[in-house]
Coordinates of C-alpha atoms in Angstrom, one line a residue:
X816 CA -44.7 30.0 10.6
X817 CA -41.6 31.9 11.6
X818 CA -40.2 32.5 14.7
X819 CA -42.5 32.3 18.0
X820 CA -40.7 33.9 21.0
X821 CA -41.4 32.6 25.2
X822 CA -40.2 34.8 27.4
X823 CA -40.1 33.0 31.1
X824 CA -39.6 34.4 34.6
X825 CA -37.6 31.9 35.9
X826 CA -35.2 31.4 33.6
X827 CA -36.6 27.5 32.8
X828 CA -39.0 25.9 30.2
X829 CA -39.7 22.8 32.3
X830 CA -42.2 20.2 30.3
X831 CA -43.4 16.9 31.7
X832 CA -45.6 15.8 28.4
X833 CA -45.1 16.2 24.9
X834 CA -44.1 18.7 22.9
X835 CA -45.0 19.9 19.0
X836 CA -43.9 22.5 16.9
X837 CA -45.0 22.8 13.8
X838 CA -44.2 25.5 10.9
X839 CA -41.3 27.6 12.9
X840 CA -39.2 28.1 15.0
X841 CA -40.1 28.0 19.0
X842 CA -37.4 30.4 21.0
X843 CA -37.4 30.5 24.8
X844 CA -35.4 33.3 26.4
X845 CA -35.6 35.5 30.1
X846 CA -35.0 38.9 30.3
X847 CA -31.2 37.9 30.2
X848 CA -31.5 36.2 27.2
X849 CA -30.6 32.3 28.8
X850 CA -33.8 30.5 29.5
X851 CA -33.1 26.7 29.9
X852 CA -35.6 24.5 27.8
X853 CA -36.0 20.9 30.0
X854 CA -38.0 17.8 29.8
X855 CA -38.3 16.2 32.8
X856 CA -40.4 13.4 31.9
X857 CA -40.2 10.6 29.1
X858 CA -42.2 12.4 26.8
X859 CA -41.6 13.4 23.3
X860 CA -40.6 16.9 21.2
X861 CA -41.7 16.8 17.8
X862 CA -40.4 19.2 15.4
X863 CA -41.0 20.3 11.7
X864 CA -39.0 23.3 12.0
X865 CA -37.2 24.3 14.9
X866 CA -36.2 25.1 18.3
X867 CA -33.9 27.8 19.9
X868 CA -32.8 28.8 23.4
X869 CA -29.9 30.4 24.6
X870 CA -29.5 28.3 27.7
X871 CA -29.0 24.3 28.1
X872 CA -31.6 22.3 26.4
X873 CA -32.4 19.1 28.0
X874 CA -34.7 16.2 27.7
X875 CA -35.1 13.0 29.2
X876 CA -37.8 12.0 26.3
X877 CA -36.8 12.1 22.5
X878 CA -36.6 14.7 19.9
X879 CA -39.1 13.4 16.9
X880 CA -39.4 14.6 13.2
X881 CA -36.9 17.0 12.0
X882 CA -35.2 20.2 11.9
X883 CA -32.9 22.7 13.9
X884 CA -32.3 22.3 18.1
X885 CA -29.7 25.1 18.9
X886 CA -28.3 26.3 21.9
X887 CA -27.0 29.8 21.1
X888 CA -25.3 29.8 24.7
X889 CA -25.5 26.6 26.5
X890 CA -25.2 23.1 26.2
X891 CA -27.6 20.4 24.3
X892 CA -28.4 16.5 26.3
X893 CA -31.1 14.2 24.5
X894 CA -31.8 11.1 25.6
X895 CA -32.7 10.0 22.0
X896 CA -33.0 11.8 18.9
X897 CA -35.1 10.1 16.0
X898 CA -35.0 11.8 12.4
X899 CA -37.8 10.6 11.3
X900 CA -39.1 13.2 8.5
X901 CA -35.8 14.7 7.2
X902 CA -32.1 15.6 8.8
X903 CA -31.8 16.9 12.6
X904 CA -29.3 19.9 12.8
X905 CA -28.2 20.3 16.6
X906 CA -25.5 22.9 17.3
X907 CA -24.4 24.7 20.4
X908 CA -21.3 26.1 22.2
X909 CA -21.3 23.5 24.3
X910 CA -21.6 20.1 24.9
X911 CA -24.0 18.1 23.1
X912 CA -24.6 14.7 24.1
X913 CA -27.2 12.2 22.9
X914 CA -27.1 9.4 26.0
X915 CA -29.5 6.9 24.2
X916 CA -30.0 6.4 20.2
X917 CA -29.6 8.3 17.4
X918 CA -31.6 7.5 14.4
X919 CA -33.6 8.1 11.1
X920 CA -32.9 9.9 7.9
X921 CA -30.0 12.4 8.3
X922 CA -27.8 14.0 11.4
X923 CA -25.6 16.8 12.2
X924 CA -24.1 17.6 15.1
X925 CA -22.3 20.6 15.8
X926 CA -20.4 22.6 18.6
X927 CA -18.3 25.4 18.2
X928 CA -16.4 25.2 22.1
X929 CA -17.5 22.2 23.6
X930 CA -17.7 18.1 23.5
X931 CA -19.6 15.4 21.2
X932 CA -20.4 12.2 23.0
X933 CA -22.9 10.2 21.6
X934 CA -24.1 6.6 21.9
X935 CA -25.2 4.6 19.0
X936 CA -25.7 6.8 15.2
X937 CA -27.9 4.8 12.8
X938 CA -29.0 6.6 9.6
X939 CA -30.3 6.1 5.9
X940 CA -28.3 9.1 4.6
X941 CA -25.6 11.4 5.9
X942 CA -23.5 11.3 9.3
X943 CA -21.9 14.5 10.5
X944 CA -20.2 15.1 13.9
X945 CA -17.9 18.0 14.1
X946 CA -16.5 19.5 17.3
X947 CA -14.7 22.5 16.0
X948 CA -12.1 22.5 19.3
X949 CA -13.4 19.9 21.4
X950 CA -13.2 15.7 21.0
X951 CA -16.3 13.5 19.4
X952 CA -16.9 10.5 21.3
X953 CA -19.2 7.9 20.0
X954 CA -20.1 4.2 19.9
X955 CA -21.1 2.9 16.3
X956 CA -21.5 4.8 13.5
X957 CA -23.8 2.9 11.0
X958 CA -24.8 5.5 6.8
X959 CA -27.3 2.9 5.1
X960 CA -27.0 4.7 1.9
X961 CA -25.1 8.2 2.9
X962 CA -21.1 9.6 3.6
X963 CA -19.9 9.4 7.4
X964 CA -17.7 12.3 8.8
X965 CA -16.5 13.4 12.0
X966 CA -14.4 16.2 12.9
X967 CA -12.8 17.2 15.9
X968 CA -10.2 19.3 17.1
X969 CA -9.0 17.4 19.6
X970 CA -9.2 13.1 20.0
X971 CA -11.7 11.2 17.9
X972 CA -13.4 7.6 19.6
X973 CA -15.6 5.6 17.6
X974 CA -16.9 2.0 17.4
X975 CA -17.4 0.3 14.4
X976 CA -17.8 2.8 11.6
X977 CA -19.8 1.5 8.2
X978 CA -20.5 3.9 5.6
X979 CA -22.2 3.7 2.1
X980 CA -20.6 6.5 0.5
X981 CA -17.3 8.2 1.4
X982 CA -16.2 8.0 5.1
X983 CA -14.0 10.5 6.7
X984 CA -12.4 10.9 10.4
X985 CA -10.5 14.2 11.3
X986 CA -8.6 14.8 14.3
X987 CA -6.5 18.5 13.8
X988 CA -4.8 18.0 16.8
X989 CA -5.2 14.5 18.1
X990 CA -5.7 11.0 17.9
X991 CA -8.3 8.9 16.1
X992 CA -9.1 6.0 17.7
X993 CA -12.0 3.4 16.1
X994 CA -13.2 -0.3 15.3
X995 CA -13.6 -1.5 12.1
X996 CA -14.3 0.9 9.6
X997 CA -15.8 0.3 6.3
X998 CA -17.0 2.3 2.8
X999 CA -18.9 0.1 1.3
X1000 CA -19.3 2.4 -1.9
X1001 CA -16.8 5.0 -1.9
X1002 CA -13.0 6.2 -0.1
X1003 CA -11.9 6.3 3.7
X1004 CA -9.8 9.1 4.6
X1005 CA -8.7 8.8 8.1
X1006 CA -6.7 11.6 9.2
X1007 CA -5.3 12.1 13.2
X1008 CA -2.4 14.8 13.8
X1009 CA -0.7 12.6 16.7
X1010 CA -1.6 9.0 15.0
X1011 CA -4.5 6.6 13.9
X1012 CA -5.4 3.6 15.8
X1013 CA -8.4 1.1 14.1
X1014 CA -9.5 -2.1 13.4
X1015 CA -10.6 -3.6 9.9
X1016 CA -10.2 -1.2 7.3
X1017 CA -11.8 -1.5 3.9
X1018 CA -12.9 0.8 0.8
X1019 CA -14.0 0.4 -2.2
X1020 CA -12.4 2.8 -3.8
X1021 CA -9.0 5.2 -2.1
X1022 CA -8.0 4.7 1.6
X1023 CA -5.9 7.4 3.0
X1024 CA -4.7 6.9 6.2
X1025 CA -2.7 10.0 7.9
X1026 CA -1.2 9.8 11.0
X1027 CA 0.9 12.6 11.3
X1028 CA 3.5 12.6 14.1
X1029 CA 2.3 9.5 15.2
X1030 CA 2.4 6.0 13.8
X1031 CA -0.8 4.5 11.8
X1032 CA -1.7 0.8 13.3
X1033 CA -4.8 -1.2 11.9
X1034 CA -6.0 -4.2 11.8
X1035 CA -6.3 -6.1 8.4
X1036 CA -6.3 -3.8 5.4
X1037 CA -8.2 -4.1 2.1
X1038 CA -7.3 -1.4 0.2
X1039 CA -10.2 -2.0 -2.1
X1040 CA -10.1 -0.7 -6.0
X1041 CA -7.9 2.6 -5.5
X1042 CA -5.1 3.3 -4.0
X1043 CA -3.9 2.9 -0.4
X1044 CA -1.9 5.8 0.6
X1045 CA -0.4 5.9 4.6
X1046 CA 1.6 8.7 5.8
X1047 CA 3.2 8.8 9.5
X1048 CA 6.1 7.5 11.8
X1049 CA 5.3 4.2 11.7
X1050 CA 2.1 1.6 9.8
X1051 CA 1.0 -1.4 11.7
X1052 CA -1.2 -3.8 10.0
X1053 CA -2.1 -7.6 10.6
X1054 CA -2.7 -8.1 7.0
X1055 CA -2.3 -6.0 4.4
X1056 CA -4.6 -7.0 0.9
X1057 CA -3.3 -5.0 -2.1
X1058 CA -5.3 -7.3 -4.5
X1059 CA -7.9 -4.8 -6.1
X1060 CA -5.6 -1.2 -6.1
X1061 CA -2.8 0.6 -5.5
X1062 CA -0.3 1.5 -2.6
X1063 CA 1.7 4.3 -1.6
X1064 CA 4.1 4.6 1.1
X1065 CA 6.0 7.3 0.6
X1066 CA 4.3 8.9 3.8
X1067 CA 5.8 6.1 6.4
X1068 CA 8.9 5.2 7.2
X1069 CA 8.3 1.9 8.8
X1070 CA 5.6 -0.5 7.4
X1071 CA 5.1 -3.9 9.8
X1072 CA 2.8 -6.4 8.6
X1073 CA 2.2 -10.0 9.3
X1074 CA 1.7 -10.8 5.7
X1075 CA 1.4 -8.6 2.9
X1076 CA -0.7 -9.6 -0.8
X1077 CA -0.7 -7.9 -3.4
X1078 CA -1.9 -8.3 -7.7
X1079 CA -1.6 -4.8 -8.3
X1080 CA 1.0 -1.8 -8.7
X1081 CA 2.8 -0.4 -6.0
X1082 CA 6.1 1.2 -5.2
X1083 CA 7.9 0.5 -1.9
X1084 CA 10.8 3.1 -0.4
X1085 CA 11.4 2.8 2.5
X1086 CA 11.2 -0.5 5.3
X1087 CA 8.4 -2.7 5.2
X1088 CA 8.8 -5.6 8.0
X1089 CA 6.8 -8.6 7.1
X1090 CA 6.8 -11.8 9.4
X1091 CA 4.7 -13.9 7.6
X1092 CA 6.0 -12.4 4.6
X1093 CA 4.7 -10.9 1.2
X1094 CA 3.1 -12.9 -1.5
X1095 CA 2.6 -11.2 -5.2
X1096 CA 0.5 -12.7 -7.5
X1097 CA 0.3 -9.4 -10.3
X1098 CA 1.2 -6.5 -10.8
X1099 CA 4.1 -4.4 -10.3
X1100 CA 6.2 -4.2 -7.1
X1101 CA 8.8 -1.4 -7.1
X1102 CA 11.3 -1.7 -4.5
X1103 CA 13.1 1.6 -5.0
X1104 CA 15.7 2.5 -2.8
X1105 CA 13.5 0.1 -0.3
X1106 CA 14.0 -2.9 2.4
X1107 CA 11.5 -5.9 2.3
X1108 CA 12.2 -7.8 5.8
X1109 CA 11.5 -11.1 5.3
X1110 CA 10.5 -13.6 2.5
X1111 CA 9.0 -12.5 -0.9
X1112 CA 7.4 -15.0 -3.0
X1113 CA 6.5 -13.6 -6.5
X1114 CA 4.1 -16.0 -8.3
X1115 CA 3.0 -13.4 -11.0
X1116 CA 4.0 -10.1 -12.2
X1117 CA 7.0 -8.4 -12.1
X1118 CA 9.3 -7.4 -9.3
X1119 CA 11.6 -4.9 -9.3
X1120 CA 14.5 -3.4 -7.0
X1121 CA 17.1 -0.8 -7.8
X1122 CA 18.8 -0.2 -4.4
X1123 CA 16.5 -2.3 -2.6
X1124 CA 17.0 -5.2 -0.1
X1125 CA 15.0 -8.5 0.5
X1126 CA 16.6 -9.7 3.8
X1127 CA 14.6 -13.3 3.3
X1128 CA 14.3 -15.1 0.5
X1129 CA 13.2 -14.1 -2.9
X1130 CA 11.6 -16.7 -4.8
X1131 CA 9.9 -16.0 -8.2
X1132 CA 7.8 -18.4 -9.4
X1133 CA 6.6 -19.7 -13.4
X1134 CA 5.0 -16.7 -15.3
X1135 CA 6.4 -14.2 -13.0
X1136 CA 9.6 -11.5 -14.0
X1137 CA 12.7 -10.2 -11.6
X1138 CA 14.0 -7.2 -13.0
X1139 CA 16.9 -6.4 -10.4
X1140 CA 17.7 -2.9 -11.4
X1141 CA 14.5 -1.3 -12.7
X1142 CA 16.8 0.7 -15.4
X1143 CA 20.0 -0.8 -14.3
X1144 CA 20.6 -1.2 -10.2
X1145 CA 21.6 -3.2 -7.2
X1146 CA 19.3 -5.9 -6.1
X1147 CA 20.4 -7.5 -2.4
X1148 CA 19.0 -10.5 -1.3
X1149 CA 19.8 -11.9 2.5
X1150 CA 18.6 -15.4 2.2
X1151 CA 18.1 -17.3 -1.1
X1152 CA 17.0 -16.5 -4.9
X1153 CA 15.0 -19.0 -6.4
X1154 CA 14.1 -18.7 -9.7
X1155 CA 11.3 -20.6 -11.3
X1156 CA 10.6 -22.8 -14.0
X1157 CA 8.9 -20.7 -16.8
X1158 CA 10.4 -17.6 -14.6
X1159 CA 12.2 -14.6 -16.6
X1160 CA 15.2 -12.4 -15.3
X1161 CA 16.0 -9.5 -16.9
X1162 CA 18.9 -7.8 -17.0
X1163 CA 19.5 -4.8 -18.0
X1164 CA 23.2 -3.3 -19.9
X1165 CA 23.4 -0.2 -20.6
X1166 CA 27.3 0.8 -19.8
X1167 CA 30.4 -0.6 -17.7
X1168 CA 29.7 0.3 -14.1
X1169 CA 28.5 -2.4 -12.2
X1170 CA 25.4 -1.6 -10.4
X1171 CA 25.0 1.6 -11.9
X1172 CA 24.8 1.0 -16.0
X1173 CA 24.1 -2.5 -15.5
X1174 CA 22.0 -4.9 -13.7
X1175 CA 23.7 -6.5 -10.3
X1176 CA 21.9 -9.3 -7.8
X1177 CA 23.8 -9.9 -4.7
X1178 CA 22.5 -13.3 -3.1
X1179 CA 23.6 -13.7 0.5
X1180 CA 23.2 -17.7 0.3
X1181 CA 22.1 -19.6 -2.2
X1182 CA 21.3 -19.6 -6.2
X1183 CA 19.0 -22.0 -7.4
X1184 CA 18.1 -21.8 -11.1
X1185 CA 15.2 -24.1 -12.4
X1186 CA 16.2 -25.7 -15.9
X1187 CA 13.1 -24.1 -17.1
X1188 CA 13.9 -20.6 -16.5
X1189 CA 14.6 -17.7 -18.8
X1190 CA 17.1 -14.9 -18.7
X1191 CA 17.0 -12.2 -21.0
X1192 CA 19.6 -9.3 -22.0
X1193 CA 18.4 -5.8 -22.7
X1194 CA 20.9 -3.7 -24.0
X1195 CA 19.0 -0.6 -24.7
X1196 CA 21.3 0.3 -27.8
X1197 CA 24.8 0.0 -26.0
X1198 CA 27.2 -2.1 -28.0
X1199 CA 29.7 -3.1 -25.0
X1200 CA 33.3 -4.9 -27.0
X1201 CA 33.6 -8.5 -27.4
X1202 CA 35.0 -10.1 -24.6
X1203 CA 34.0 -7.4 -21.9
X1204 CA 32.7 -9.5 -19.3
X1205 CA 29.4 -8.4 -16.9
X1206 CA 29.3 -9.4 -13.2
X1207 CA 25.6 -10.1 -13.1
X1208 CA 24.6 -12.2 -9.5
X1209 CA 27.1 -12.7 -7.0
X1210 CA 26.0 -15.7 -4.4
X1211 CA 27.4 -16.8 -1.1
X1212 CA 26.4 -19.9 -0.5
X1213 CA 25.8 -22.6 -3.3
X1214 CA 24.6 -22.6 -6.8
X1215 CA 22.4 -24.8 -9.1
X1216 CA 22.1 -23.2 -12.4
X1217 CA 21.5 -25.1 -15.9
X1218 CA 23.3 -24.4 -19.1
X1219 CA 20.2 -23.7 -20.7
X1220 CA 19.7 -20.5 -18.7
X1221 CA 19.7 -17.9 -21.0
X1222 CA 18.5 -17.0 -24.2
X1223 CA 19.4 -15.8 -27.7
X1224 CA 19.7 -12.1 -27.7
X1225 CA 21.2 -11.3 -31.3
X1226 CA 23.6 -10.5 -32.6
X1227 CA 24.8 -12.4 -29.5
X1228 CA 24.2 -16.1 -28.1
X1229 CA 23.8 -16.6 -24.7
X1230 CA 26.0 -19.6 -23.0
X1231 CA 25.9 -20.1 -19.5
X1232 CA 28.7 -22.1 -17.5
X1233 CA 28.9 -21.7 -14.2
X1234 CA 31.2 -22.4 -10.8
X1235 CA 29.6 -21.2 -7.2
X1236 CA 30.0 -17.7 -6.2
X1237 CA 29.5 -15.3 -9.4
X1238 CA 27.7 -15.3 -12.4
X1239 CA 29.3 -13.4 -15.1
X1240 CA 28.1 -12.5 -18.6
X1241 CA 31.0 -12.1 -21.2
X1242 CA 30.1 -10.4 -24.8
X1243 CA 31.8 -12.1 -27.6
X1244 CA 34.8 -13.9 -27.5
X1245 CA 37.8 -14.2 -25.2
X1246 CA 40.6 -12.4 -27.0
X1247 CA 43.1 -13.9 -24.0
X1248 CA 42.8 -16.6 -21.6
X1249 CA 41.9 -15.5 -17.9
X1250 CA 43.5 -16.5 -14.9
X1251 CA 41.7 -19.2 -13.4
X1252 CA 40.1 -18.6 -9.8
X1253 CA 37.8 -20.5 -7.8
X1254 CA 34.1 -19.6 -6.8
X1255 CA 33.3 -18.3 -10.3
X1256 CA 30.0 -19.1 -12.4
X1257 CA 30.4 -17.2 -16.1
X1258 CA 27.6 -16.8 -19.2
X1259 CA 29.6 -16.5 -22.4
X1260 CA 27.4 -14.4 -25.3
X1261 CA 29.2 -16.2 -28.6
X1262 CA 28.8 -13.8 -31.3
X1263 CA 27.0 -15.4 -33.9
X1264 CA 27.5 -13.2 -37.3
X1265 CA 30.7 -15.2 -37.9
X1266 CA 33.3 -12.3 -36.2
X1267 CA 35.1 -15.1 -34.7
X1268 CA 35.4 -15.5 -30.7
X1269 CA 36.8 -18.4 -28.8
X1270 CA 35.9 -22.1 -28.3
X1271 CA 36.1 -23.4 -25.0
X1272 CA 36.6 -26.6 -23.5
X1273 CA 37.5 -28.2 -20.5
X1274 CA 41.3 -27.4 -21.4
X1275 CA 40.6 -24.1 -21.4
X1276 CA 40.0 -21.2 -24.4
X1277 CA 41.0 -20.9 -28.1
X1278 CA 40.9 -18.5 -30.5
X1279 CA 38.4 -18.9 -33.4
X1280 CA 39.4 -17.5 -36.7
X1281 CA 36.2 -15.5 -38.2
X1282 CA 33.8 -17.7 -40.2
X1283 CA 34.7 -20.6 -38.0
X1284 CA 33.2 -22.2 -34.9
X1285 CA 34.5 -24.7 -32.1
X1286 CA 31.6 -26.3 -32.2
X1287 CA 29.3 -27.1 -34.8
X1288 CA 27.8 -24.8 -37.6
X1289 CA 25.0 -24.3 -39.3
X1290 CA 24.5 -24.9 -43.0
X1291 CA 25.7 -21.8 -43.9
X1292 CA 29.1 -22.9 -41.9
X1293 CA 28.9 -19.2 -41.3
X1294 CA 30.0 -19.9 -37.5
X1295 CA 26.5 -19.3 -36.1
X1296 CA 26.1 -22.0 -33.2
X1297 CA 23.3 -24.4 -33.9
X1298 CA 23.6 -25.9 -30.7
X1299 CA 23.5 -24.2 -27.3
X1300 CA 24.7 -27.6 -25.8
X1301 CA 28.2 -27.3 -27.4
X1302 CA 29.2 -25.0 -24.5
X1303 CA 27.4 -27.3 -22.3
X1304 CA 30.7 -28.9 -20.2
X1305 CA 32.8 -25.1 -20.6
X1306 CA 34.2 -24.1 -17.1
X1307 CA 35.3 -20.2 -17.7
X1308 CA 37.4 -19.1 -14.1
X1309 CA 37.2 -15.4 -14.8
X1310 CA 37.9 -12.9 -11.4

């Protein structure tokens, strides 16, 4: 045991056969202090402890067993290195490169001034390359049951990267380049200061991809169970999967995607370009202050944009909710709304400016309304006069939008009439007739505690003394309306 010292004349430890050292450390050194340690044959270097020069250490054979190899002054080249008992702890100031297999229970690789290139890594437990201001070059990196990390200062190249715990990449001041990369149990944190380039990426947990100053591009994405969070100029993805967690782009300010799923919560502000656009099926999708390029299709959840632009279509399907203003806002769609049988659109009153205190859509082409879907009013405790009438959606191209969309929202009942181009909400009754004008679609909310309002027909509006209805009453005859449909052939032109 302890440290056994070989002082050499010329400077070089040159072995052709094998090597063992057991219990201690084995130092080489010349009177100057940088003896070289070589094997020049394919034999093999077993360690239980350690081994120490302060020259270049180089073998054509392979390093067996486990322990230290350091170079206090030079450079380290293996041709393999097999961990066989334990973890293998190589450090120098200098290059260390590994030109044949890496293997075995645990590795770390260390240099202070120079490179890390290695071949293939294979362990059962931990992966660690860190070049404190060199690169790390390597082909795939392959934890059976252990966490992955490499740090460099300068670029990092991998292959394929597959990890059983955590997995971490760290460039301080340059790229990070890979193939697939993959946590099979725990987060991936990829971090490059001038951008991140990789294939498949998937956790089981958090993924945090950081490319600095540069732009982020992958592959496809599964974000796994946590949250997906990408910071730089730009993210690139083929496919984006949001199904299992959560996303955060606060970091980018350009997302393009292919296509784009996503069940789960996760807030969008800034421009995410989608050409084979973005399906949700859950969840919550917060578009605030945000752009969606291209076509949303919402078949579940809710979706919801307060200064936020779809420039496709926006479809929401049965089961699913569009709340435009997500606590009231402006909602712009470029292409068409659809909204879905068994659908629900909220909208949100809470004063008199449009687009501010309550809810606005603006529809670049067409409306189209399914008989089956449901509109609901939230009010939030304002108590707007009767008669004050709401611009709600305003639509460019055509509209189809049944009677029966909207619901009762007491003390006030929700009739819906309609003429292509707007679609207005109007509390109470009309206390004076408005001037008619084309390319105008109006919801009249009849009070029904008997106040009076106004009964219209196809001749236009009349005042309703209180107690008394237009159409028919209930068996009070307190001028509730028992039947929606009485309002069901009402044209209101309001401008």
């Amino acid at each position: 045991s302890g440290t056994s010292t070989i002082t050499t004349v010329n400077s070089v430890f040159s072995n052709e056969g094998d090597v063992e050292i057991n219990n201690g450390t084995l130092r080489f050194e010349n009177q100057a202090g940088t003896t070289d340690y070589s094997q020049t044959a394919t034999g093999t270097t077993t360690l239980s402890s350690g081994l120490e020069t302060a020259g270049d250490i180089n073998a054509l054979g392979t390093f067996s067993g486990s322990g230290t190899i350091t170079s206090t002054g030079g450079s380290i080249t293996l041709q393999n290195l097999d961990a066989t008992t334990g973890t293998f702890n190589v450090s120098a100031p200098g290059n260390i490169t590994i030109n044949g297999a890496t293997t075995g229970d645990s590795v770390d690789l260390s240099s202070t001034a120079g490179n890390i290139s290695t071949t293939t890594v294979s362990t059962t437990n931990n992966t660690t390359l860190g070049s404190t201001a060199g690169t790390v070059s390597s082909g795939n990196i392959t934890s059976a049951s252990g966490a992955i990390s490499v740090n460099a200062a300068g670029n990092i190249n991998t292959g394929n990267i597959s990890g059983a715990t955590n997995t971490t990449l760290t460039s301080s001041g340059g790229t990070v380049t890979t193939g697939d990369l993959a946590s099979s149990g725990g987060a991936v944190s990829v971090s490059g200061a001038t951008g991140i380039t990789a294939g498949d990426v998937s956790a089981s947990t958090d993924t945090s991809l950081n490319g600095g100053t540069g732009s982020v591009t992958t592959a496809d994405l599964n974000s796994g169970t946590g949250t997906l969070t990408v910071a730089g100029t730009q993210f690139n993805v083929a496919a984006l999967d949001l199904s299992g967690g959560n996303l955060d782009l606060s970091g980018v300010n350009t997302v393009n995607a292919n296509t784009v799923t996503t069940s789960s919560n996760i807030a969008i502000s800034n421009t995410l370009t989608t050409t084979g656009g973005l399906t949700q099926s859950g969840g919550t999708l917060n578009l605030s202050g945000g752009t969606i390029v291209g076509n949303v299709n919402v078949t579940g959840g809710t979706f919801k944009g307060n200064a936020a632009r779809v420039t496709g279509n926006l479809a929401i399907g049965g089961g699913a909710t569009l709340a435009p203003g997500a606590s009231p806002g402006t909602l712009n769609v470029g292409g068409s709304l659809t909204l879905g049988p068994s659908s629900m659109t909220i909208f949100e009153i809470f004063g008199f400016s449009q687009g501010v205190n309550y809810d606005l859509i603006n529809v670049g082409a067409n409306l189209n309304v399914d008989p089956n879907a449901q509109a609901q009013l939230n009010f939030g405790g304002f108590t707007p006069p009767f008669g004050t009438p709401f611009t709600l959606i305003t639509y460019a191209g055509l509209g189809t939008v049944p009677s029966s969309f909207g619901v009762f929202s007491t003390p006030f009942v929700a009739v819906q009439q309609f003429n292509p181009g707007t679609f207005v909400a109007q509390v109470g009754g009309v206390t004076t007739a408005p001037t008619p004008t084309a390319q105008t679609e109006v919801l009249v909310l009849a009070d029904n505690t008997g106040a009076g309002g106004t009964e219209l027909s196809g001749d236009g509006a009349q005042e309703v003394p209180e107690g008394e209805s237009g159409g028919e009453t209930n068996e009070e005859g307190d001028g509730f309306l028992s039947d929606i449909s009485d309002f069901e052939n009402t044209i209101l032109m309001c401008e």
